[in-house]
Coordinates of C-alpha atoms in Angstrom, one line a residue:
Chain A
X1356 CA 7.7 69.5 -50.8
X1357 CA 5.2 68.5 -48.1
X1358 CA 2.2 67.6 -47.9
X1359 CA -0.7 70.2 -48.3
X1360 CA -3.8 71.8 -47.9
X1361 CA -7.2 69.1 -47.3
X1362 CA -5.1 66.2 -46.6
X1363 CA -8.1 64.5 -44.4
X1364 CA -11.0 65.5 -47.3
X1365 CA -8.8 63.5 -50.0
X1366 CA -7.5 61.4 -47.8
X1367 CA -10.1 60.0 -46.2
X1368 CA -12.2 58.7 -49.2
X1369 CA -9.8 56.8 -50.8
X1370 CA -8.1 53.2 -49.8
X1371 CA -4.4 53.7 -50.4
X1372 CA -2.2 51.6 -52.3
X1373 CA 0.3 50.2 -49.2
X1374 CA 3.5 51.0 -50.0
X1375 CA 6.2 48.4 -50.8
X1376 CA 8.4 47.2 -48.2
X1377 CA 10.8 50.1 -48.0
X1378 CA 14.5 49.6 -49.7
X1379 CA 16.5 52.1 -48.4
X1380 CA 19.3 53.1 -51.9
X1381 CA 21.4 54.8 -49.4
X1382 CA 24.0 52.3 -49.0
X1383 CA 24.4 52.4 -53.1
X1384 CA 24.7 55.9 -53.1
X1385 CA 27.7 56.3 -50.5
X1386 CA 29.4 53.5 -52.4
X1387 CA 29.0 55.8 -55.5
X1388 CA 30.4 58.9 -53.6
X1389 CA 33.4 56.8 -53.0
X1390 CA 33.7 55.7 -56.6
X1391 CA 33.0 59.1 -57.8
X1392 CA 36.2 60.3 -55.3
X1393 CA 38.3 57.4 -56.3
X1394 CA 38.1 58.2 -59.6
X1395 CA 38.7 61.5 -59.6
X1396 CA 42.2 60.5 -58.1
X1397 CA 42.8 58.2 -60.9
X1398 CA 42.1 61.0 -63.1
X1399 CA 44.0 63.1 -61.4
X1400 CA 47.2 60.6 -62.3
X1401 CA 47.8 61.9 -65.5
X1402 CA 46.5 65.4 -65.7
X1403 CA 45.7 68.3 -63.4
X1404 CA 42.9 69.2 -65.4
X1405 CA 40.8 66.2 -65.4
X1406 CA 40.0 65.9 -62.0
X1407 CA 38.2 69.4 -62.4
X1408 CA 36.2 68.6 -65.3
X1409 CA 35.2 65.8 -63.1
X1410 CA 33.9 67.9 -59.8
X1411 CA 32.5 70.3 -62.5
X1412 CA 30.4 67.7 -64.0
X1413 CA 29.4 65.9 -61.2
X1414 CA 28.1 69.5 -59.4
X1415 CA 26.3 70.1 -62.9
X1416 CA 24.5 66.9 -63.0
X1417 CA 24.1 67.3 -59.1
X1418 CA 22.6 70.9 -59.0
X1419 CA 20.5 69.7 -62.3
X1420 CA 18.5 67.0 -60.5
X1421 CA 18.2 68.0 -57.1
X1422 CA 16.7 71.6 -58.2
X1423 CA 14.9 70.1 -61.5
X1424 CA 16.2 73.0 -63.5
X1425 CA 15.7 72.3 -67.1
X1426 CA 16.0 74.6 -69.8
X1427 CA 13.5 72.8 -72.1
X1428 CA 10.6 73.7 -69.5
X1429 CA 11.9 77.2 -69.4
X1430 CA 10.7 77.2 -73.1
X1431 CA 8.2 74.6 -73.2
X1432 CA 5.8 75.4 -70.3
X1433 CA 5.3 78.7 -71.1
X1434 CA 3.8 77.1 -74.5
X1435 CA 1.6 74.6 -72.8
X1436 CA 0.8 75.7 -69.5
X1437 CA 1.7 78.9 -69.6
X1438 CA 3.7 78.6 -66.4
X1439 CA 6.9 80.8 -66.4
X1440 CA 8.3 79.6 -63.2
X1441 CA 11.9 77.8 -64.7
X1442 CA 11.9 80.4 -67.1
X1443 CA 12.4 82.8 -64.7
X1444 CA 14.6 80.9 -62.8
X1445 CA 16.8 81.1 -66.2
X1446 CA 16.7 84.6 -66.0
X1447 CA 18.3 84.8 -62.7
X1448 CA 21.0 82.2 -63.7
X1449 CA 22.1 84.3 -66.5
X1450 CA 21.5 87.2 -64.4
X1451 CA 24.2 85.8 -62.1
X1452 CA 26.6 84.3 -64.2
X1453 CA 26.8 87.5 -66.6
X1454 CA 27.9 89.6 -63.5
X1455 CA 30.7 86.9 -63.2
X1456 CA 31.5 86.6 -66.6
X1457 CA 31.7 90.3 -67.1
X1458 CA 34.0 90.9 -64.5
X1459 CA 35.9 88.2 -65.7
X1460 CA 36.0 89.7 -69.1
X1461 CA 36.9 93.1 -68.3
X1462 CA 39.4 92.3 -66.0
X1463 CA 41.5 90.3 -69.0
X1464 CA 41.2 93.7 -71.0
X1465 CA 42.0 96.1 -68.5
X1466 CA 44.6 93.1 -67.8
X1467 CA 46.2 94.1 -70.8
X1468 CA 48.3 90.7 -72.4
X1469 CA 47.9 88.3 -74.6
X1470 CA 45.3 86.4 -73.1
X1471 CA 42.1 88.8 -73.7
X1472 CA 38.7 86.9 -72.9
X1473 CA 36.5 89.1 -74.6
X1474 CA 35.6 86.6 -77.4
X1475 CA 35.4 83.6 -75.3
X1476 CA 31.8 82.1 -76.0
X1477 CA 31.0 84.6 -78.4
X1478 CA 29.5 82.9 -81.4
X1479 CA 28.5 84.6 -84.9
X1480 CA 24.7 84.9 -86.0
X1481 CA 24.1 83.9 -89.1
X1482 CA 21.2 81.6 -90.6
X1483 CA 22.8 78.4 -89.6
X1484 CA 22.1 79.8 -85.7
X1485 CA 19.0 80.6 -86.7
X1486 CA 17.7 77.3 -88.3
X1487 CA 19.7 75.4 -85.2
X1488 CA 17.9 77.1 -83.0
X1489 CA 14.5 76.0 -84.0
X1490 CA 15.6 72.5 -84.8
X1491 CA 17.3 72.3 -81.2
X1492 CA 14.1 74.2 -79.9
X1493 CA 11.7 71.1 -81.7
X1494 CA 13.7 68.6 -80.9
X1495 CA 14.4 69.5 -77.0
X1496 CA 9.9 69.3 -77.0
X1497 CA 9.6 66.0 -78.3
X1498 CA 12.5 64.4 -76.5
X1499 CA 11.6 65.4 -73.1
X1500 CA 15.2 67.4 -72.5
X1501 CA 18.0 69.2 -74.1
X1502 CA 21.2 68.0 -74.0
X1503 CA 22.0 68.9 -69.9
X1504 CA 18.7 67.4 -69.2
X1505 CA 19.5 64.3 -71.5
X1506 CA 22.7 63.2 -69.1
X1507 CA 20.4 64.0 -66.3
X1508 CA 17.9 61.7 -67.3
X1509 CA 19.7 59.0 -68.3
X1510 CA 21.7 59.2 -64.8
X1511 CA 18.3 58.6 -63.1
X1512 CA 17.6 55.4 -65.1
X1513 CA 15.9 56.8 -68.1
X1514 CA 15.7 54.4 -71.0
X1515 CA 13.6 56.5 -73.5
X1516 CA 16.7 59.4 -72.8
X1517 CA 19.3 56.8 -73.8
X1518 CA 17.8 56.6 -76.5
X1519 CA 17.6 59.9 -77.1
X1520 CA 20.9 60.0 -76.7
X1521 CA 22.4 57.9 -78.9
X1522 CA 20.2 59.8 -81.7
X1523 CA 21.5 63.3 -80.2
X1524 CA 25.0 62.0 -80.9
X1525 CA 24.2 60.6 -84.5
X1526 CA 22.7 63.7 -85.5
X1527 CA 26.0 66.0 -84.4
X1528 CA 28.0 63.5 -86.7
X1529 CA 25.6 64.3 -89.3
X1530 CA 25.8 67.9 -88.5
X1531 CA 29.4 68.2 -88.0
X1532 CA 29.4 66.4 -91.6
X1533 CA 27.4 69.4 -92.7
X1534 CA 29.5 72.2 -91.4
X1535 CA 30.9 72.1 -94.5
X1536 CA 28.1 73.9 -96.1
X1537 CA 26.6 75.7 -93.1
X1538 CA 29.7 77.1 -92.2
X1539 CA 29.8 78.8 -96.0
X1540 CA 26.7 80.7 -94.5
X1541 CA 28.5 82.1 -91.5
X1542 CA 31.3 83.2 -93.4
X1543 CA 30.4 86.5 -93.3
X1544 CA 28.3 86.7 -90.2
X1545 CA 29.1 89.2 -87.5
X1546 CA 30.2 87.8 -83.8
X1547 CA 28.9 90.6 -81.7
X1548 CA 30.6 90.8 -78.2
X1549 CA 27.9 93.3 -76.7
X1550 CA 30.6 95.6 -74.9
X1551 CA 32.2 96.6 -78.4
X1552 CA 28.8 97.7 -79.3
X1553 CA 27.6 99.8 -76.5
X1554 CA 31.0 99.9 -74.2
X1555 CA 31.4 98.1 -71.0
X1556 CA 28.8 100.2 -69.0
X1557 CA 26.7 100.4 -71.7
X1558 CA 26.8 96.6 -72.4
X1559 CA 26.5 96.1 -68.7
X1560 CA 23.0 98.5 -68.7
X1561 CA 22.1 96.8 -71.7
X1562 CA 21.8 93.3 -70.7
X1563 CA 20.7 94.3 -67.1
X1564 CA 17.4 95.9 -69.2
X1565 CA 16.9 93.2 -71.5
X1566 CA 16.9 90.4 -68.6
X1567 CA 14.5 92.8 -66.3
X1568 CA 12.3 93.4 -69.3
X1569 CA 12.0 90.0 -69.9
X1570 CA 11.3 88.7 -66.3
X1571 CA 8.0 91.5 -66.4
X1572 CA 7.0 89.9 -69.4
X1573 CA 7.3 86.3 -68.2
X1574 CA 5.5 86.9 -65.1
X1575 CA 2.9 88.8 -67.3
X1576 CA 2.3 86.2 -69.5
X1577 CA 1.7 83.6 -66.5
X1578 CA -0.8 86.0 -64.9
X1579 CA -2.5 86.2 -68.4
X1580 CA -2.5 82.2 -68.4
X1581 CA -3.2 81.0 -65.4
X1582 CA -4.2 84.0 -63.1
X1583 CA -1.8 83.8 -60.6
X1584 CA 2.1 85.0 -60.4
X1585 CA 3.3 82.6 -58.2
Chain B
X1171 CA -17.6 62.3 -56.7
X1172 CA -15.9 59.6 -58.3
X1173 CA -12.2 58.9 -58.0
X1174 CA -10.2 58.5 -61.5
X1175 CA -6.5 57.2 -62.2
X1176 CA -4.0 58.1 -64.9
X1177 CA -0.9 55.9 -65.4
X1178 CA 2.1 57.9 -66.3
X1179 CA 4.5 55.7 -65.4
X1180 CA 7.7 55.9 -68.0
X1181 CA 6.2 58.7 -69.6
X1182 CA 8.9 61.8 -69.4
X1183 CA 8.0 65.8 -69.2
X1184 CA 5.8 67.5 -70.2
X1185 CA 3.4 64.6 -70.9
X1186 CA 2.6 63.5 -67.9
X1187 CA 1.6 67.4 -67.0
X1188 CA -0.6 67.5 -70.3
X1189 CA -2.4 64.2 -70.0
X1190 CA -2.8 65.4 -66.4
X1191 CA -4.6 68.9 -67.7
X1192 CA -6.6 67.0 -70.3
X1193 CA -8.1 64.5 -67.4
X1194 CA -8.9 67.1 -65.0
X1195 CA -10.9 69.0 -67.7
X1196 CA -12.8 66.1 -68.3
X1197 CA -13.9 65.6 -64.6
X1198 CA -16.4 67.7 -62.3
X1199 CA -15.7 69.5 -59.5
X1200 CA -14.9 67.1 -56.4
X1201 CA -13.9 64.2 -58.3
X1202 CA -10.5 62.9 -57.5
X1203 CA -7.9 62.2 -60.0
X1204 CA -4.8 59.8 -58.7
X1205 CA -1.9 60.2 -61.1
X1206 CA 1.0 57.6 -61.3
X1207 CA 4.6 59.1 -61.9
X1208 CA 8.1 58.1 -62.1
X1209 CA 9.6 61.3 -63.6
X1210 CA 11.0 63.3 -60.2
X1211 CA 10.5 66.9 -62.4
X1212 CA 6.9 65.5 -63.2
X1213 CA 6.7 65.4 -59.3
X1214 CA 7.4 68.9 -58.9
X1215 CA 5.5 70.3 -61.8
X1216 CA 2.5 68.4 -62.3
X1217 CA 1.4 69.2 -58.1
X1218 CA 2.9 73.3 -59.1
X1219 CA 0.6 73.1 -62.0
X1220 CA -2.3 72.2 -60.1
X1221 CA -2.2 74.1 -57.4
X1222 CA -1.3 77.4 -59.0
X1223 CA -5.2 76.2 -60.8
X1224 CA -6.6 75.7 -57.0
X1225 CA -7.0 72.3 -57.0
X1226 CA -6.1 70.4 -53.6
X1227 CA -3.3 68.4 -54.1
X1228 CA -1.3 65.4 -52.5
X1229 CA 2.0 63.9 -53.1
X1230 CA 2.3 60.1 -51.9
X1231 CA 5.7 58.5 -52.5
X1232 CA 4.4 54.6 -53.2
X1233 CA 7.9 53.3 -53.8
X1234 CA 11.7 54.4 -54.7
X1235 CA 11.2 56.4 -57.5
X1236 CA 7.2 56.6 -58.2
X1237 CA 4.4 58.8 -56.8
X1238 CA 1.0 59.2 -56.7
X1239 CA -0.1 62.5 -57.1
X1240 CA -3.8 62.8 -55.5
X1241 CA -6.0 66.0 -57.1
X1242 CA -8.9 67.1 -55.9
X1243 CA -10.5 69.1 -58.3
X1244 CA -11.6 72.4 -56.6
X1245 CA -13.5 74.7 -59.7
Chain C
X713 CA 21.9 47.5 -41.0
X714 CA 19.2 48.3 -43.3
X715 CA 17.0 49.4 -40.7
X716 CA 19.8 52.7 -40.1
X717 CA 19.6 53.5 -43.4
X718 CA 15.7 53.3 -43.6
X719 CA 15.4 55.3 -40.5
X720 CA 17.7 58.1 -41.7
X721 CA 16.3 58.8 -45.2
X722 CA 13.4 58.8 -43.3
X723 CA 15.0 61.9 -40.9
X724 CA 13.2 65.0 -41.3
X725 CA 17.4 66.7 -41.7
X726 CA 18.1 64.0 -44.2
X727 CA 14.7 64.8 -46.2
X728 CA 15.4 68.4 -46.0
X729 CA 18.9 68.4 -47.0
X730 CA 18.6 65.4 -49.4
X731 CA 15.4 64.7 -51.0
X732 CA 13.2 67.2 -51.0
X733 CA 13.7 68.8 -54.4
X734 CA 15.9 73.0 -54.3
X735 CA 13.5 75.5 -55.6
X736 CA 14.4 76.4 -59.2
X737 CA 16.1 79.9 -58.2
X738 CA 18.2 77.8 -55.5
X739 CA 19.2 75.6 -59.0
X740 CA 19.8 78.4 -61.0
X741 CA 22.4 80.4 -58.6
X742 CA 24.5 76.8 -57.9
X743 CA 24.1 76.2 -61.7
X744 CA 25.8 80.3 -62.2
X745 CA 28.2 79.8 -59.3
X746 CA 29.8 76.8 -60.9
X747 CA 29.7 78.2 -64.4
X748 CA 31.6 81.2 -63.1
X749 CA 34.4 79.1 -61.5
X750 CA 34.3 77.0 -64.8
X751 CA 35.3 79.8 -67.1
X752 CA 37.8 81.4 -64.4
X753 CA 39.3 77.7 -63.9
X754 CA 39.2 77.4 -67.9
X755 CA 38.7 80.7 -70.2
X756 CA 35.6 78.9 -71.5
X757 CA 32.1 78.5 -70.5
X758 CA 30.3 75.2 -69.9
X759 CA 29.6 73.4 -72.7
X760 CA 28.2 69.9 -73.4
X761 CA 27.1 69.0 -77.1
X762 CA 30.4 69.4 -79.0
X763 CA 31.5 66.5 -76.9
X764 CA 28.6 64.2 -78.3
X765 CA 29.7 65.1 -82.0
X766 CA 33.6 64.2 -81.5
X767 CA 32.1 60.7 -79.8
X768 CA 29.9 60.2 -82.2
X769 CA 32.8 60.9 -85.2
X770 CA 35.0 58.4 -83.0
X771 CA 32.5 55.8 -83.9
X772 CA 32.3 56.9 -87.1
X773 CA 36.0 56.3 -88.0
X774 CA 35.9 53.2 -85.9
X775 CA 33.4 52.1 -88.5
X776 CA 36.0 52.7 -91.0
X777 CA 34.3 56.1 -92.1
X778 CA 37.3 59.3 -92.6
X779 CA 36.0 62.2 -90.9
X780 CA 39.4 63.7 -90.9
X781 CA 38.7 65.6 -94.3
X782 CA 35.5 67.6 -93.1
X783 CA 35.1 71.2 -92.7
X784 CA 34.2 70.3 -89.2
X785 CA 37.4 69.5 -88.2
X786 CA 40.2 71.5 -90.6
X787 CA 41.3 73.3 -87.5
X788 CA 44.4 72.0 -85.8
X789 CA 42.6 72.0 -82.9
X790 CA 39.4 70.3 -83.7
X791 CA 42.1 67.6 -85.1
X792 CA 43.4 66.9 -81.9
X793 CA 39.9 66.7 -80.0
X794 CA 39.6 63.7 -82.9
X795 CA 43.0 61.9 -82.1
X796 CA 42.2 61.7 -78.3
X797 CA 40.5 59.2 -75.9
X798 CA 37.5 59.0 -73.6
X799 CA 39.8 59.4 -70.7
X800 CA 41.7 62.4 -71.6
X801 CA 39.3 64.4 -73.3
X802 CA 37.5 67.1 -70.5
X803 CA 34.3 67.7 -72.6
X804 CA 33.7 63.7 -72.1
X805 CA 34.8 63.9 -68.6
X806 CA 32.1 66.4 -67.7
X807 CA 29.4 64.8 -69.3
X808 CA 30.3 61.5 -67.5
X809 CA 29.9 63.5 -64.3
X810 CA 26.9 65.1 -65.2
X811 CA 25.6 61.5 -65.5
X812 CA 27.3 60.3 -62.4
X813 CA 26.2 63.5 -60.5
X814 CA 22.3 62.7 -61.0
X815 CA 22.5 59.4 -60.5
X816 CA 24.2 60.2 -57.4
X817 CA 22.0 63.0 -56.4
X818 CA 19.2 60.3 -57.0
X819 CA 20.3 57.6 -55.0
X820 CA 20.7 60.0 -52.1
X821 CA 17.1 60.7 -52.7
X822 CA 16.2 57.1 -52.7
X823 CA 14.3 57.9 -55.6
X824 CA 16.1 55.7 -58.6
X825 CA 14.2 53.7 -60.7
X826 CA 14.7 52.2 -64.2
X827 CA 12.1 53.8 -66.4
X828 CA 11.0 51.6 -69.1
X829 CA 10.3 52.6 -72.7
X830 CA 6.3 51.6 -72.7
X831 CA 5.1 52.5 -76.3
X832 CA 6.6 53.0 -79.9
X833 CA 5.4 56.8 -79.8
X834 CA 8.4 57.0 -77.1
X835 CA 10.8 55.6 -79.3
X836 CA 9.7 57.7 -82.4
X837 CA 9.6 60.8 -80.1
X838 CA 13.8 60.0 -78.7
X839 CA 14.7 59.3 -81.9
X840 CA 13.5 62.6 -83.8
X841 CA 14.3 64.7 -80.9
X842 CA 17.7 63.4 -80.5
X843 CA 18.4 63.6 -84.2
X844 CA 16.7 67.1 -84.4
X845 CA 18.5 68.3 -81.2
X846 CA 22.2 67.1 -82.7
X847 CA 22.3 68.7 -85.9
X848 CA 20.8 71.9 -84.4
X849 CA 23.2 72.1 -82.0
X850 CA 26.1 71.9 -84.2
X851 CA 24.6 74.6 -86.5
X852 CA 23.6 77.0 -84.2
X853 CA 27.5 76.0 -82.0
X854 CA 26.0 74.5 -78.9
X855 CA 22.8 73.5 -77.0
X856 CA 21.3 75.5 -73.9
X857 CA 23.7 75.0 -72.5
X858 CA 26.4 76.6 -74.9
X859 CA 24.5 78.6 -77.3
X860 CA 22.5 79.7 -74.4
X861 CA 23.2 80.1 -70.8
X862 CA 27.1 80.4 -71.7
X863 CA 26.7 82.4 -74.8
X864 CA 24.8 85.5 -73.0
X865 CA 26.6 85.2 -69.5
X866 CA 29.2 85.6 -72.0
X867 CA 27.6 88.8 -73.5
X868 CA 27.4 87.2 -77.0
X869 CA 24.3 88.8 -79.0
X870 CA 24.1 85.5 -80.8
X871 CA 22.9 84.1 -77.0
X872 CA 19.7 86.0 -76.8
X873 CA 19.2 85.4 -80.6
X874 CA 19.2 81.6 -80.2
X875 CA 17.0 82.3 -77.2
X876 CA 14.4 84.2 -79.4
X877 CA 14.6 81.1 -82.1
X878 CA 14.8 78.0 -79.5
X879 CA 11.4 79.6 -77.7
X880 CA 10.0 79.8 -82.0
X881 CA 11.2 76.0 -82.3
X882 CA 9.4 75.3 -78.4
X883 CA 6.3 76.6 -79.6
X884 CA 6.5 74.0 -82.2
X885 CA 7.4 71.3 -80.9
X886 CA 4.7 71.8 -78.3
X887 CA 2.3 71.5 -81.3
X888 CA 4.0 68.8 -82.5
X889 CA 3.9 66.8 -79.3
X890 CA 0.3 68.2 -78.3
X891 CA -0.9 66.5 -81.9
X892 CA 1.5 63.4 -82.7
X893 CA 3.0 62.3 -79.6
X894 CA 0.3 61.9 -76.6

């Protein structure tokens, strides 16, 4: 992002801070590339998988702070500001990925075997979703970042996210400790895979609406808050 | 047209943006309000924010890792 | 020495390519890209808060607690995730590298800085949010990430229903923050 519009008329009036002799962190982060590489060698040691968790991770936590993505301002601003930008952002991305994933999906059924994807990452709804939800929802507010945008933070020297952090973990202990009960309440909750509900095409025309609907509405409600669709 | 400062150094999203809104409510039009960041998605939405209001806005990196972000309150 | 690297982070190329900041759309079709490969590579969607509970329970039996015996982990294959380590455990793997990614992506960018805690409203504010954030993401089975962005790529009603709740819980915490924390 460059610098805009009326540079001289603000510029002019007031006396800058001078910046700080520069220090160039460069030469830190090549010796991190090569320490990111060299370990996922070691890794790659004892496992095949490993070493692609690793390049997974790092490309998360790379995409995450180079774009700023965050799913808690896709939530968030339109609350505050009423800015929709990174939720419509979060649109597109699961715009994207569900024409991946379905294609993925259908070609294990059609695959025939025993290794049919349908189910994979389908979760049931039941109360305890519900009540996570808004928990995760107040929580994600207050901390300044859901759990992506946690790791993210505390990769670029956060100390209130590390913080955060060690809480986040505490408090899936006490949830996993918990399940016990919860899960009682999802006993009989259904786990709806969208295509056995509509059929593939259906599914497919489905979600297509629902993410298309909602991306009017979000740049609706920025035009009603702020004026402008930008 | 007086020239303001808000330190929001440390402070993590979405604070620095509402302590931002709250200040530039306060001032009249043509005052200049200088706000101090060190949160790189604060960099990007607190300058999106205000010019999406029409305000005239500057980005200054002052060292690694901190900004000032100049507004110019415009209406 | 130092003057090179000064004078190529300083490179209109380097700027673009490095430090200027993607647009969010940019982020959120790399983000998609790589959570496609993921489930091909794996048969499961990105995921990142399960992780935190099974190192949080390793502490907890390091502490001498037993959470062998919980609901939470009756099935066989919650029992391994328990009985492994740090090292060869994927879920911690990837979360390491998330870290590792940002803090990479931010030295590139020049732009790494310790950020201090500055008042006690900070601390309060981590502390609930994290606690609030962990138990609800083991009741509703994953964060934004899993309950979320994998959960409706993966065509799971129960995606767009956290959606609906987490934007309830948003609103909120917005209050929340708006009145307690600023």
């Amino acid at each position: 992002m460059s610098e805009t519009n009326s540079s001289t008329e603000t510029g002019t009036q007031r006396v800058r801070k001078t910046r700080k002799p520069k220090k160039s962190q460069i030469p830190f982060a090549i010796l991190l590339t090569a320490l990111i590489i060299a370990f996922g060698f070691y890794l790659g040691q004892g496992s095949n998988k490993l070493p692609v968790y690793w390049i997974f991770g790092i490309a998360f936590g790379y995409i995450l702070q180079r774009s700023r993505f965050c799913f808690t301002a896709a939530f968030r601003d339109p609350c505050i500001t009423g800015s929709t930008s990174v939720t419509r952002a979060v649109l597109v991305a699961v715009a994207v990925s569900s024409v991946g994933f379905v294609a993925i999906k259908y070609a294990s059924a059609i695959g025939g075997g025993d290794s049919n994807l349908n189910m994979a990452g389908v979760s049931p709804i039941g109360l305890p979703l519900i009540i996570g939800a808004v928990l995760f929802g107040i929580g994600m507010v207050i901390a300044g970042g859901c759990a992506s945008g946690t790791l993210m933070r505390v990769g670029e020297g956060f100390l209130m996210q590390m913080l955060s952090l060690v809480f986040f973990i505490a408090g899936s202990v006490w949830g996993a400790h918990d399940m016990g009960f919860w899960g009682k309440l999802n006993a009989n909750a259904p786990k709806v895979f969208l295509p056995d509900v509509f059929g593939w095409f259906g599914a497919i025309v489905v979600q297509g609406l629902i993410i298309v609907l909602l991306y009017i509405a979000a740049l609706k409600w920025q035009q009603k808050k702020m004026g402008s669709i930008e | 047209m007086a020239e303001f400062t808000l330190d929001c150094l440390g402070e993590a999203c979405p604070v620095p943006l509402m302590k931002t809104e709250k200040k530039i409510n306060e001032l009249s039009v043509g005052d200049v309000l200088v706000v101090s960041i060190d949160h790189s998605c604060a960099m990007k939405n607190v300058p999106e924010w205000a010019r999406k209001q029409g305000h005239n806005v500057e980005i200054e990196e002052v060292d690694d890792g901190e900004w000032e972000i100049v507004i110019e309150k415009a209406k | 020495m130092k003057e090179f690297f000064i004078k190529l982070g300083d490179h209109p190329i380097y700027k673009k390519l490095l430090k200027e900041p993607l647009t969010y759309v940019a982020g959120a079709v790399l983000l998609s890209v790589f959570q496609i490969a993921h489930f091909t590579v794996f048969g499961k969607g990105w995921g990142v808060t399960s992780t935190f509970a099974v190192w949080g329970t390793w502490v907890y039996n390091a502490l001498g607690g037993d959470a062998g015996s919980w609901a939470y982990y009756a099935s066989e294959k919650m029992q391994q995730e328990l009985h492994t380590s740090f090292l060869a455990d994927g879920g911690s793997i990837r979360n390491l590298g998330i870290i590792f990614g940002a803090l990479a992506a931010t030295l590139f960018a020049s732009q790494f800085k310790i950020k201090k805690i500055k008042t006690l409203r900070q601390v309060v504010a981590a502390i609930l949010g994290g606690l609030f954030m962990g138990y609800g993401a083991r009741l509703a089975n994953g964060c934004n990430i899993g309950a979320l962005f994998t959960a409706i790529a993966s065509f799971s009603l129960s995606g767009w229903v956290f959606g609906a709740f987490l934007l309830l819980g948003a609103y909120i915490g917005s209050k929340l923050l708006a009145k307690y924390f600023m």
